[in-house]
Coordinates of C-alpha atoms in Angstrom, one line a residue:
M805 CA 48.4 61.1 41.7
I806 CA 47.0 61.6 45.2
E807 CA 43.9 63.3 43.8
L808 CA 43.2 60.6 41.2
K809 CA 43.7 58.0 43.9
W810 CA 40.8 59.4 45.9
I811 CA 38.7 59.9 42.7
V812 CA 39.1 56.2 42.0
L813 CA 38.2 55.4 45.6
A814 CA 35.1 57.6 45.4
L815 CA 34.0 55.9 42.1
A816 CA 34.4 52.5 43.8
V817 CA 32.5 53.5 46.9
A818 CA 29.7 54.9 44.8
M819 CA 29.6 51.8 42.7
Y820 CA 29.4 49.5 45.7
A821 CA 26.7 51.6 47.3
L822 CA 24.6 51.5 44.2
V823 CA 25.2 47.7 43.7
I824 CA 23.9 47.1 47.3
A825 CA 20.9 49.4 46.8
K826 CA 19.9 48.2 43.4
Q827 CA 21.0 44.5 42.9
D828 CA 19.0 44.1 39.7
K829 CA 21.1 46.9 38.0
K830 CA 24.5 45.9 39.4
V831 CA 26.0 45.2 35.9
I832 CA 25.2 48.7 34.8
F833 CA 26.9 50.3 37.8
T834 CA 30.1 48.2 37.5
T835 CA 30.3 48.8 33.8
I836 CA 30.0 52.6 34.2
A837 CA 32.6 52.6 37.0
A838 CA 35.0 50.5 35.0
A839 CA 34.6 52.8 32.0
A840 CA 35.1 55.9 34.1
V841 CA 38.4 54.4 35.5
I842 CA 39.7 53.5 32.0
I843 CA 38.8 57.0 30.7
L844 CA 40.7 58.6 33.6
G845 CA 43.6 56.4 32.7
I846 CA 43.5 57.5 29.1
V847 CA 43.1 61.2 30.0
F848 CA 45.9 61.1 32.6
P849 CA 48.3 58.4 31.4
G850 CA 50.7 56.8 33.9
T851 CA 48.8 58.0 36.9
I852 CA 46.3 55.2 37.7
F853 CA 47.9 52.4 35.6
T854 CA 51.7 52.3 35.6
T855 CA 52.9 52.3 32.0
A856 CA 55.6 49.8 31.0
S857 CA 57.3 52.3 28.7
E858 CA 57.0 55.8 27.3
T859 CA 55.8 54.4 24.0
D860 CA 52.6 52.8 25.5
G861 CA 50.7 56.0 25.2
R862 CA 47.1 56.8 26.3
L863 CA 45.5 53.6 25.1
Y864 CA 47.6 51.6 27.5
A865 CA 44.8 52.1 30.2
L866 CA 42.4 50.3 27.9
T867 CA 44.7 47.5 26.8
H868 CA 46.1 47.0 30.3
A869 CA 42.6 46.8 31.8
F870 CA 41.4 44.0 29.5
S871 CA 44.7 42.1 29.2
A872 CA 46.1 42.2 32.7
L873 CA 43.3 43.2 35.2
V874 CA 40.5 41.0 33.8
N875 CA 41.2 37.4 34.7
W876 CA 40.0 35.6 31.6
N877 CA 41.2 32.2 32.8
V878 CA 38.8 32.5 35.8
L879 CA 35.9 33.6 33.5
M880 CA 36.5 30.7 31.1
I881 CA 36.5 28.2 34.0
Y882 CA 33.2 29.8 35.3
V883 CA 31.4 29.7 31.9
G884 CA 32.6 26.1 31.2
S885 CA 31.7 24.7 34.6
M886 CA 28.3 26.5 34.5
T887 CA 27.6 24.8 31.2
V888 CA 28.6 21.3 32.5
A889 CA 26.6 21.9 35.7
A890 CA 23.4 22.8 33.7
L891 CA 23.7 19.7 31.7
F892 CA 24.4 17.6 34.8
L893 CA 21.1 18.9 36.3
Y894 CA 19.3 18.2 33.1
S895 CA 20.5 14.6 33.2
K896 CA 18.5 13.9 36.4
V897 CA 21.5 12.1 38.0
P898 CA 21.4 14.3 41.2
A899 CA 17.7 13.6 41.7
K900 CA 18.2 9.9 41.2
I901 CA 20.9 9.8 43.9
A902 CA 18.6 11.7 46.2
D903 CA 15.8 9.2 45.6
W904 CA 18.2 6.4 46.5
I905 CA 19.2 8.1 49.7
V906 CA 15.5 8.3 50.8
R907 CA 15.0 4.6 50.1
V908 CA 18.0 3.4 52.0
S909 CA 17.7 5.7 55.0
P910 CA 16.3 4.3 58.3
S911 CA 14.1 7.3 58.9
T912 CA 12.9 10.5 57.2
G913 CA 14.9 12.7 59.6
I914 CA 18.2 11.0 58.6
A915 CA 17.1 11.0 54.9
I916 CA 16.7 14.8 55.1
V917 CA 20.1 15.3 56.7
L918 CA 21.7 13.0 54.1
I919 CA 19.9 14.9 51.3
L920 CA 21.2 18.2 52.8
A921 CA 24.7 16.7 52.9
M922 CA 24.4 15.6 49.3
T923 CA 23.2 19.1 48.4
G924 CA 26.5 20.4 49.8
I925 CA 28.6 17.8 48.0
I926 CA 26.9 18.6 44.6
S927 CA 27.5 22.3 45.3
I928 CA 31.2 21.6 45.4
F929 CA 31.1 21.3 41.6
V930 CA 27.7 22.8 40.6
E931 CA 26.6 26.4 41.0
N932 CA 24.6 27.0 44.2
V933 CA 21.4 28.3 42.8
A934 CA 21.2 25.4 40.3
T935 CA 21.9 22.9 43.1
V936 CA 19.0 24.3 45.1
L937 CA 16.7 24.2 42.1
V938 CA 17.4 20.5 41.4
M939 CA 17.0 19.5 45.0
A940 CA 13.9 21.6 45.8
P941 CA 11.3 19.2 44.1
I942 CA 12.7 16.3 46.3
A943 CA 12.4 18.4 49.4
L944 CA 8.8 19.6 48.6
S945 CA 7.7 16.1 47.7
L946 CA 8.9 14.8 51.1
C947 CA 7.3 17.6 53.0
K948 CA 3.9 17.2 51.3
K949 CA 3.9 13.5 52.1
L950 CA 4.6 14.3 55.8
N951 CA 2.2 17.3 55.8
M952 CA 5.2 19.4 57.0
N953 CA 6.2 23.0 56.5
P954 CA 9.0 22.9 54.0
T955 CA 10.7 26.2 55.2
M956 CA 13.4 24.6 57.3
F957 CA 14.2 22.0 54.6
M958 CA 14.5 24.7 52.0
V959 CA 16.7 26.9 54.2
G960 CA 18.9 23.8 54.7
L961 CA 19.3 23.4 50.9
A962 CA 20.4 27.0 50.5
V963 CA 22.8 27.2 53.4
M964 CA 24.4 23.8 52.7
S965 CA 25.0 24.7 49.1
N966 CA 26.6 28.0 50.0
L967 CA 28.8 26.3 52.6
E968 CA 30.3 23.7 50.2
G969 CA 30.8 26.1 47.3
T970 CA 33.9 27.2 49.0
A971 CA 35.7 23.9 49.0
T972 CA 37.2 23.6 45.5
L973 CA 38.4 25.8 42.7
V974 CA 35.3 25.2 40.6
G975 CA 32.7 25.5 43.4
D976 CA 32.0 29.2 43.4
P977 CA 33.3 32.4 41.9
P978 CA 35.0 33.5 45.2
S979 CA 37.0 30.3 45.2
M980 CA 38.1 30.9 41.6
I981 CA 39.0 34.5 42.4
F982 CA 41.0 33.3 45.5
A983 CA 42.8 30.8 43.4
S984 CA 43.8 33.4 40.9
Y985 CA 45.1 35.8 43.5
A986 CA 46.9 33.2 45.6
G987 CA 48.3 31.2 42.6
Y988 CA 46.4 28.1 43.8
T989 CA 45.9 25.1 41.5
F990 CA 43.0 22.7 41.8
N991 CA 45.1 20.4 44.1
D992 CA 46.2 23.2 46.4
F993 CA 42.6 23.3 47.7
F994 CA 43.3 19.9 49.2
I995 CA 46.9 20.0 50.2
H996 CA 49.1 23.1 50.3
S997 CA 52.7 23.4 51.6
G998 CA 52.3 19.9 53.1
K999 CA 49.2 20.9 55.2
L1000 CA 45.5 20.1 54.8
S1001 CA 44.0 23.0 52.9
I1002 CA 40.7 24.8 52.6
F1003 CA 38.7 21.7 51.4
F1004 CA 39.2 19.9 54.7
V1005 CA 38.5 23.1 56.7
V1006 CA 35.2 23.5 54.9
Q1007 CA 34.3 19.8 55.6
T1008 CA 34.5 20.5 59.3
G1009 CA 31.7 23.1 58.7
L1010 CA 29.8 20.5 56.7
L1011 CA 30.0 18.0 59.6
A1012 CA 28.9 20.7 62.1
G1013 CA 26.0 21.6 59.7
C1014 CA 24.9 18.0 59.5
I1015 CA 24.9 17.7 63.3
F1016 CA 22.9 20.9 63.5
F1017 CA 20.2 19.7 61.1
Y1018 CA 20.0 16.3 62.7
A1019 CA 19.0 18.1 65.9
V1020 CA 16.4 20.0 63.9
F1021 CA 14.9 17.0 62.1
R1022 CA 15.6 14.1 64.5
K1023 CA 12.0 13.8 65.5
L1024 CA 11.0 12.6 62.0
R1025 CA 11.3 8.9 62.6
D1026 CA 8.9 7.5 60.0
K1027 CA 10.2 6.2 56.7
T1028 CA 8.9 7.9 53.5
E1029 CA 9.1 7.0 49.8
V1030 CA 9.3 9.4 46.9
E1031 CA 8.5 8.8 43.2
G1032 CA 11.8 8.9 41.4
E1033 CA 12.5 10.1 37.8
P1034 CA 14.6 8.1 35.3
I1035 CA 18.1 9.2 34.4
I1036 CA 18.1 10.9 31.0
S1037 CA 21.9 10.3 30.3
T1038 CA 25.1 9.7 32.2
V1039 CA 27.2 11.8 29.6
P1040 CA 27.0 15.0 31.7
A1041 CA 28.1 13.1 34.8
I1042 CA 31.1 11.9 32.8
L1043 CA 31.9 15.4 31.6
L1044 CA 31.7 16.6 35.2
L1045 CA 34.1 13.9 36.3
A1046 CA 36.4 14.8 33.4
L1047 CA 36.3 18.4 34.5
I1048 CA 37.3 17.5 38.1
F1049 CA 40.1 15.0 37.3
G1050 CA 41.3 17.1 34.3
L1051 CA 41.8 20.2 36.5
A1052 CA 43.5 18.0 39.1
A1053 CA 45.9 16.7 36.4
I1054 CA 46.6 20.2 35.1
S1055 CA 47.6 21.2 38.6
F1056 CA 50.6 18.9 38.3
I1057 CA 51.9 20.6 35.2
P1058 CA 55.0 22.7 36.1
N1059 CA 54.8 26.3 34.7
E1060 CA 51.3 25.9 33.6
I1061 CA 50.5 27.2 30.2
P1062 CA 48.4 30.5 30.4
F1063 CA 44.7 29.9 30.1
L1064 CA 45.2 26.1 30.0
S1065 CA 42.6 25.4 32.8
G1066 CA 40.1 27.8 31.3
T1067 CA 40.5 26.4 27.8
F1068 CA 40.1 22.9 29.0
V1069 CA 36.9 23.6 30.9
M1070 CA 35.5 25.6 28.0
I1071 CA 36.2 22.7 25.6
L1072 CA 34.2 20.4 28.0
G1073 CA 31.4 22.9 28.1
I1074 CA 31.3 23.2 24.3
S1075 CA 31.4 19.4 24.0
G1076 CA 28.4 19.2 26.3
I1077 CA 26.5 21.8 24.2
L1078 CA 27.2 19.8 21.0
W1079 CA 26.0 16.6 22.8
Y1080 CA 22.9 18.4 23.9
L1081 CA 22.2 19.6 20.4
L1082 CA 23.0 16.5 18.4
S1083 CA 22.6 13.5 20.6
Q1084 CA 19.6 14.8 22.5
K1085 CA 18.1 16.0 19.3
K1086 CA 17.4 19.5 20.6
T1087 CA 16.5 22.3 18.3
G1088 CA 18.7 25.4 17.9
S1089 CA 16.2 27.5 19.9
E1090 CA 16.2 24.9 22.8
T1091 CA 20.0 24.9 22.8
W1092 CA 20.1 28.7 22.8
E1093 CA 17.7 28.7 25.8
L1094 CA 20.2 26.6 27.7
I1095 CA 23.1 28.8 26.8
K1096 CA 21.1 32.0 27.5
G1097 CA 20.0 30.6 30.9
L1098 CA 23.6 30.5 32.2
D1099 CA 24.7 33.2 34.6
W1100 CA 26.0 35.7 32.1
E1101 CA 25.2 38.6 34.4
T1102 CA 27.8 37.5 36.9
I1103 CA 30.4 37.3 34.1
A1104 CA 29.7 40.9 33.0
F1105 CA 29.6 41.9 36.7
L1106 CA 33.0 40.3 37.3
I1107 CA 34.7 42.1 34.4
G1108 CA 33.7 45.5 35.7
I1109 CA 34.8 44.6 39.2
F1110 CA 38.1 43.2 38.0
V1111 CA 38.9 46.6 36.3
V1112 CA 37.8 48.8 39.2
V1113 CA 39.5 46.8 42.0
G1114 CA 42.6 46.5 39.8
A1115 CA 42.7 50.3 39.6
I1116 CA 42.3 50.6 43.3
S1117 CA 45.2 48.2 43.8
E1118 CA 47.5 49.9 41.4
T1119 CA 47.0 53.3 43.1
G1120 CA 48.2 51.8 46.4
L1121 CA 44.9 52.2 48.3
L1122 CA 44.6 48.5 49.2
K1123 CA 48.1 48.5 50.7
D1124 CA 47.2 51.6 52.7
F1125 CA 44.0 49.8 54.0
A1126 CA 46.0 46.7 54.9
D1127 CA 48.5 48.7 56.8
F1128 CA 45.7 50.4 58.7
L1129 CA 44.0 47.1 59.7
A1130 CA 47.4 45.6 60.6
G1131 CA 47.9 48.5 62.9
A1132 CA 44.4 48.1 64.4
T1133 CA 45.3 44.5 65.5
G1134 CA 48.2 45.8 67.6
G1135 CA 50.4 43.1 66.0
S1136 CA 48.2 40.3 67.4
K1137 CA 47.8 37.4 65.0
F1138 CA 44.7 36.2 66.8
I1139 CA 43.0 39.6 66.8
G1140 CA 43.8 39.9 63.1
F1141 CA 42.3 36.5 62.4
V1142 CA 39.1 37.2 64.3
L1143 CA 38.8 40.7 62.7
V1144 CA 39.1 39.3 59.1
L1145 CA 36.7 36.5 59.9
A1146 CA 34.1 38.6 61.7
V1147 CA 34.1 41.5 59.3
S1148 CA 33.7 39.1 56.4
I1149 CA 30.7 37.3 57.9
I1150 CA 28.9 40.5 58.7
I1151 CA 29.5 42.2 55.4
S1152 CA 28.8 39.1 53.3
G1153 CA 25.5 38.7 55.1
F1154 CA 24.3 41.9 53.3
V1155 CA 26.7 42.4 50.3
D1156 CA 27.5 40.2 47.3
N1157 CA 30.7 38.3 48.3
V1158 CA 32.2 38.4 44.9
P1159 CA 33.1 42.2 44.8
Y1160 CA 33.9 42.0 48.6
I1161 CA 36.4 39.2 48.2
I1162 CA 38.1 40.8 45.2
V1163 CA 38.7 43.9 47.2
M1164 CA 39.7 42.1 50.4
L1165 CA 42.1 39.4 49.1
P1166 CA 45.0 41.8 48.6
V1167 CA 44.1 43.5 51.8
A1168 CA 44.2 40.3 53.8
G1169 CA 47.4 39.2 52.0
N1170 CA 49.1 42.5 52.7
M1171 CA 48.0 42.4 56.3
A1172 CA 49.6 39.0 56.8
E1173 CA 52.8 40.2 55.0
S1174 CA 53.1 43.4 57.2
M1175 CA 52.6 41.3 60.3
G1176 CA 55.1 38.7 59.2
I1177 CA 52.8 35.7 59.4
N1178 CA 51.6 32.9 57.1
R1179 CA 49.2 34.6 54.6
E1180 CA 47.0 31.4 54.3
L1181 CA 45.7 32.1 57.9
F1182 CA 44.1 35.4 56.8
L1183 CA 43.2 34.4 53.2
F1184 CA 41.4 31.3 54.3
A1185 CA 39.6 33.2 57.1
L1186 CA 38.5 35.7 54.5
L1187 CA 37.2 33.0 52.1
I1188 CA 35.3 31.1 54.9
G1189 CA 33.9 34.3 56.4
S1190 CA 32.8 35.7 53.0
C1191 CA 31.2 32.5 51.8
L1192 CA 29.6 31.2 55.0
G1193 CA 28.6 34.8 56.0
G1194 CA 26.1 34.7 53.0
N1195 CA 24.0 32.3 55.1
L1196 CA 23.4 34.9 57.7
T1197 CA 20.4 36.7 56.1
P1198 CA 17.8 35.7 53.5
F1199 CA 19.4 38.0 50.9
G1200 CA 23.0 37.2 51.7
A1201 CA 23.3 34.8 48.7
S1202 CA 21.4 34.2 45.5
A1203 CA 20.6 30.6 46.7
N1204 CA 18.9 32.1 49.7
V1205 CA 16.7 34.3 47.6
V1206 CA 15.7 31.4 45.4
A1207 CA 14.9 29.2 48.3
M1208 CA 12.7 31.9 49.9
G1209 CA 10.9 32.4 46.6
I1210 CA 10.1 28.7 46.4
V1211 CA 8.6 28.5 49.9
K1212 CA 6.7 31.7 49.4
K1213 CA 5.2 30.2 46.3
E1214 CA 4.2 27.2 48.3
G1215 CA 2.4 29.4 50.8
Y1216 CA 5.0 29.7 53.5
P1217 CA 6.5 33.2 53.4
M1218 CA 9.5 33.6 55.7
S1219 CA 10.4 36.7 57.8
F1220 CA 13.9 38.1 58.2
G1221 CA 13.7 37.1 61.9
K1222 CA 12.8 33.5 61.3
W1223 CA 15.6 33.2 58.8
L1224 CA 18.1 34.8 61.2
K1225 CA 17.1 32.3 63.9
L1226 CA 17.8 29.3 61.7
G1227 CA 20.4 30.6 59.1
G1228 CA 22.1 32.7 61.7
T1229 CA 22.6 29.8 64.1
F1230 CA 23.8 27.6 61.3
T1231 CA 26.3 30.3 60.2
L1232 CA 27.7 30.7 63.7
I1233 CA 28.1 26.9 64.3
T1234 CA 29.6 26.1 60.9
T1235 CA 31.9 29.1 60.9
A1236 CA 33.1 28.5 64.4
A1237 CA 33.9 24.8 63.6
A1238 CA 35.7 25.7 60.4
A1239 CA 37.6 28.6 62.0
L1240 CA 38.8 26.4 64.9
V1241 CA 40.3 23.8 62.5
L1242 CA 41.8 26.6 60.3
W1243 CA 43.5 28.1 63.4
L1244 CA 44.8 24.7 64.5
L1245 CA 46.2 23.9 61.0
W1246 CA 47.6 27.3 59.9
A1247 CA 48.2 29.5 62.9

């Protein structure tokens, strides 16, 4: 058992190292690692995965991996919400709202800050990269009218979308994974155990981010107009609202039916696809292009990660690591809080936060349990640090990479140092603000 424990750990370490080194091949590495873990479980039954009975046999490793370790409810929520988000962007409703903000703002500087705030708010419900892509034309149009370098504006779009993706269950994969681990419903992101929850902690970061960007853009006092595009349809916006309020309603159901949330969101996604095909009179190939354009790579990536991390957990390695970290804090709640937050920020600045948070959620939870404190303090610190930490570097999050690609195409390539100056400062300010409120609420 001990030997296999370390073999599983070695497989996981090798997988993570390869994922970091070769991001474009990450699905291959996670799939191979997951397959290796399952094969080990088949060859040595009862060693990695604890069998329920003697009759389960060798194939238990395979059935257990795909029935218990892979969280299909999270994956269905992700696919369904991605579909609705793609249709929402197609509808031009977000762009129309941004046009209105520019018209009513007293100055261009304030308009930019409001557009960045709106980017964050849209990102609460829409995938971060998609949010950046829909807001980028508005930013570029404004910058061209002002003869202004668009780099800071584009960085703002990326970091604000990453920040707010943490706020709700449907905002980002890490939030969905957190909800699955912690047993959180949609409403628990707002109020949990009678206290303000992660949504309001993140809004502190949003407010701090807006103040930061106002300081950056306050000198732009002239008023500028942009040419708006007509709304194609309000149906996707209705689907998005149905998704939000539907998940909120499901949260009130006692003893929630398994896969109810995922099934509900998938039904909305399928309804949206049918609307796109029939009402918008799209061809089969056009509809297929929309479906194919969804982030299927992350889905495949998550399946492999779920299996590998589940195996690590069942061998007891995560509990061992949690006990080690708890010992390193000397029993200090504050040191533990800062340790979880700081490590998460630094690692997530360089590593995809999805595999990191899957590994660290049980670690943070076990740390809190071993220290006899409220687990939310460490779990929320992990979530904030891993999501906001992605703003630290130009490759810390997919939205950052997309934003840098856009400004490079516009003739403004950005260096690592320049990003660190703006994105790093933003990360420190927003994380500090959110962490202070989190400590006051939950410590």
